Amino acid sequence: MTIPRVEVITSVERRRHWSRAEKERLVAASLEPGVTVSEVARSAGLHVSQLFRWRKQLCTRIDAPPAPES
């Protein structure tokens, strides 16, 4: 009988904080022709859904009409 391998986690990995410039760079890279979102996300070490969320947020801001002046 073999004993299953046990992984011991000794520290807690903290969340990474991405600057707006980093997010914009990754979103721009994911919008390049012939590039897949999963490739960009994997190379940056983040989950694909996170990159899709950033794309949605940044593209929504760009498409939003300017605020009316008073």
PDB file of C-alpha atoms in Angstrom:
ATOM      1  CA  MET A   1       0.000   0.000   0.000  1.00  0.00           C
ATOM      2  CA  THR A   2       1.337   3.443  -0.903  1.00  0.00           C
ATOM      3  CA  ILE A   3       0.897   6.487   1.252  1.00  0.00           C
ATOM      4  CA  PRO A   4      -0.567   9.485  -0.611  1.00  0.00           C
ATOM      5  CA  ARG A   5       1.647  12.514  -0.922  1.00  0.00           C
ATOM      6  CA  VAL A   6       0.742  15.416   1.363  1.00  0.00           C
ATOM      7  CA  GLU A   7       1.553  19.032   0.543  1.00  0.00           C
ATOM      8  CA  VAL A   8       2.266  21.325   3.492  1.00  0.00           C
ATOM      9  CA  ILE A   9       1.604  25.010   2.921  1.00  0.00           C
ATOM     10  CA  THR A  10       3.820  27.106   5.162  1.00  0.00           C
ATOM     11  CA  SER A  11       2.899  30.609   4.083  1.00  0.00           C
ATOM     12  CA  VAL A  12      -0.046  32.535   2.722  1.00  0.00           C
ATOM     13  CA  GLU A  13       0.352  34.009  -0.740  1.00  0.00           C
ATOM     14  CA  ARG A  14      -0.864  37.578  -0.842  1.00  0.00           C
ATOM     15  CA  ARG A  15      -2.964  39.027  -3.602  1.00  0.00           C
ATOM     16  CA  ARG A  16      -1.077  40.926  -6.213  1.00  0.00           C
ATOM     17  CA  HIS A  17      -2.071  44.542  -6.808  1.00  0.00           C
ATOM     18  CA  TRP A  18      -1.959  45.538 -10.468  1.00  0.00           C
ATOM     19  CA  SER A  19      -1.433  49.175 -11.418  1.00  0.00           C
ATOM     20  CA  ARG A  20      -3.714  50.747 -13.994  1.00  0.00           C
ATOM     21  CA  ALA A  21      -0.789  50.903 -16.437  1.00  0.00           C
ATOM     22  CA  GLU A  22      -0.140  47.156 -16.034  1.00  0.00           C
ATOM     23  CA  LYS A  23      -3.819  46.375 -16.559  1.00  0.00           C
ATOM     24  CA  GLU A  24      -3.959  48.569 -19.675  1.00  0.00           C
ATOM     25  CA  ARG A  25      -0.798  46.941 -21.068  1.00  0.00           C
ATOM     26  CA  LEU A  26      -2.190  43.423 -20.565  1.00  0.00           C
ATOM     27  CA  VAL A  27      -5.593  44.361 -22.001  1.00  0.00           C
ATOM     28  CA  ALA A  28      -3.926  45.937 -25.044  1.00  0.00           C
ATOM     29  CA  ALA A  29      -1.800  42.810 -25.517  1.00  0.00           C
ATOM     30  CA  SER A  30      -4.918  40.623 -25.336  1.00  0.00           C
ATOM     31  CA  LEU A  31      -6.588  42.694 -28.082  1.00  0.00           C
ATOM     32  CA  GLU A  32      -3.718  42.208 -30.569  1.00  0.00           C
ATOM     33  CA  PRO A  33      -4.642  40.183 -33.674  1.00  0.00           C
ATOM     34  CA  GLY A  34      -3.684  36.518 -33.442  1.00  0.00           C
ATOM     35  CA  VAL A  35      -3.217  36.566 -29.657  1.00  0.00           C
ATOM     36  CA  THR A  36      -5.463  34.650 -27.292  1.00  0.00           C
ATOM     37  CA  VAL A  37      -6.538  35.985 -23.923  1.00  0.00           C
ATOM     38  CA  SER A  38      -5.423  32.774 -22.229  1.00  0.00           C
ATOM     39  CA  GLU A  39      -1.865  33.182 -23.588  1.00  0.00           C
ATOM     40  CA  VAL A  40      -1.600  36.703 -22.206  1.00  0.00           C
ATOM     41  CA  ALA A  41      -3.129  35.730 -18.858  1.00  0.00           C
ATOM     42  CA  ARG A  42      -0.881  32.686 -18.491  1.00  0.00           C
ATOM     43  CA  SER A  43       2.260  34.694 -19.302  1.00  0.00           C
ATOM     44  CA  ALA A  44       1.312  37.304 -16.670  1.00  0.00           C
ATOM     45  CA  GLY A  45       0.409  34.715 -14.041  1.00  0.00           C
ATOM     46  CA  LEU A  46      -3.248  35.607 -13.658  1.00  0.00           C
ATOM     47  CA  HIS A  47      -6.563  33.871 -14.270  1.00  0.00           C
ATOM     48  CA  VAL A  48      -8.246  34.303 -17.642  1.00  0.00           C
ATOM     49  CA  SER A  49     -11.469  35.536 -16.041  1.00  0.00           C
ATOM     50  CA  GLN A  50      -9.561  38.373 -14.366  1.00  0.00           C
ATOM     51  CA  LEU A  51      -8.216  39.560 -17.703  1.00  0.00           C
ATOM     52  CA  PHE A  52     -11.689  39.369 -19.266  1.00  0.00           C
ATOM     53  CA  ARG A  53     -13.030  41.464 -16.359  1.00  0.00           C
ATOM     54  CA  TRP A  54     -10.325  44.100 -16.925  1.00  0.00           C
ATOM     55  CA  ARG A  55     -11.108  44.153 -20.652  1.00  0.00           C
ATOM     56  CA  LYS A  56     -14.787  44.725 -19.928  1.00  0.00           C
ATOM     57  CA  GLN A  57     -14.082  47.468 -17.375  1.00  0.00           C
ATOM     58  CA  LEU A  58     -11.569  49.348 -19.520  1.00  0.00           C
ATOM     59  CA  CYS A  59     -13.581  49.059 -22.742  1.00  0.00           C
ATOM     60  CA  THR A  60     -16.727  50.255 -20.950  1.00  0.00           C
ATOM     61  CA  ARG A  61     -14.874  53.366 -19.757  1.00  0.00           C
ATOM     62  CA  ILE A  62     -13.643  54.100 -23.277  1.00  0.00           C
ATOM     63  CA  ASP A  63     -17.099  53.669 -24.840  1.00  0.00           C
ATOM     64  CA  ALA A  64     -18.923  55.706 -22.180  1.00  0.00           C
ATOM     65  CA  PRO A  65     -20.127  59.137 -23.335  1.00  0.00           C
ATOM     66  CA  PRO A  66     -18.440  62.105 -21.676  1.00  0.00           C
ATOM     67  CA  ALA A  67     -20.178  63.623 -18.664  1.00  0.00           C
ATOM     68  CA  PRO A  68     -22.262  66.708 -19.488  1.00  0.00           C
ATOM     69  CA  GLU A  69     -20.788  70.027 -18.413  1.00  0.00           C
ATOM     70  CA  SER A  70     -22.854  72.260 -16.174  1.00  0.00           C
TER      71      SER A  70
END
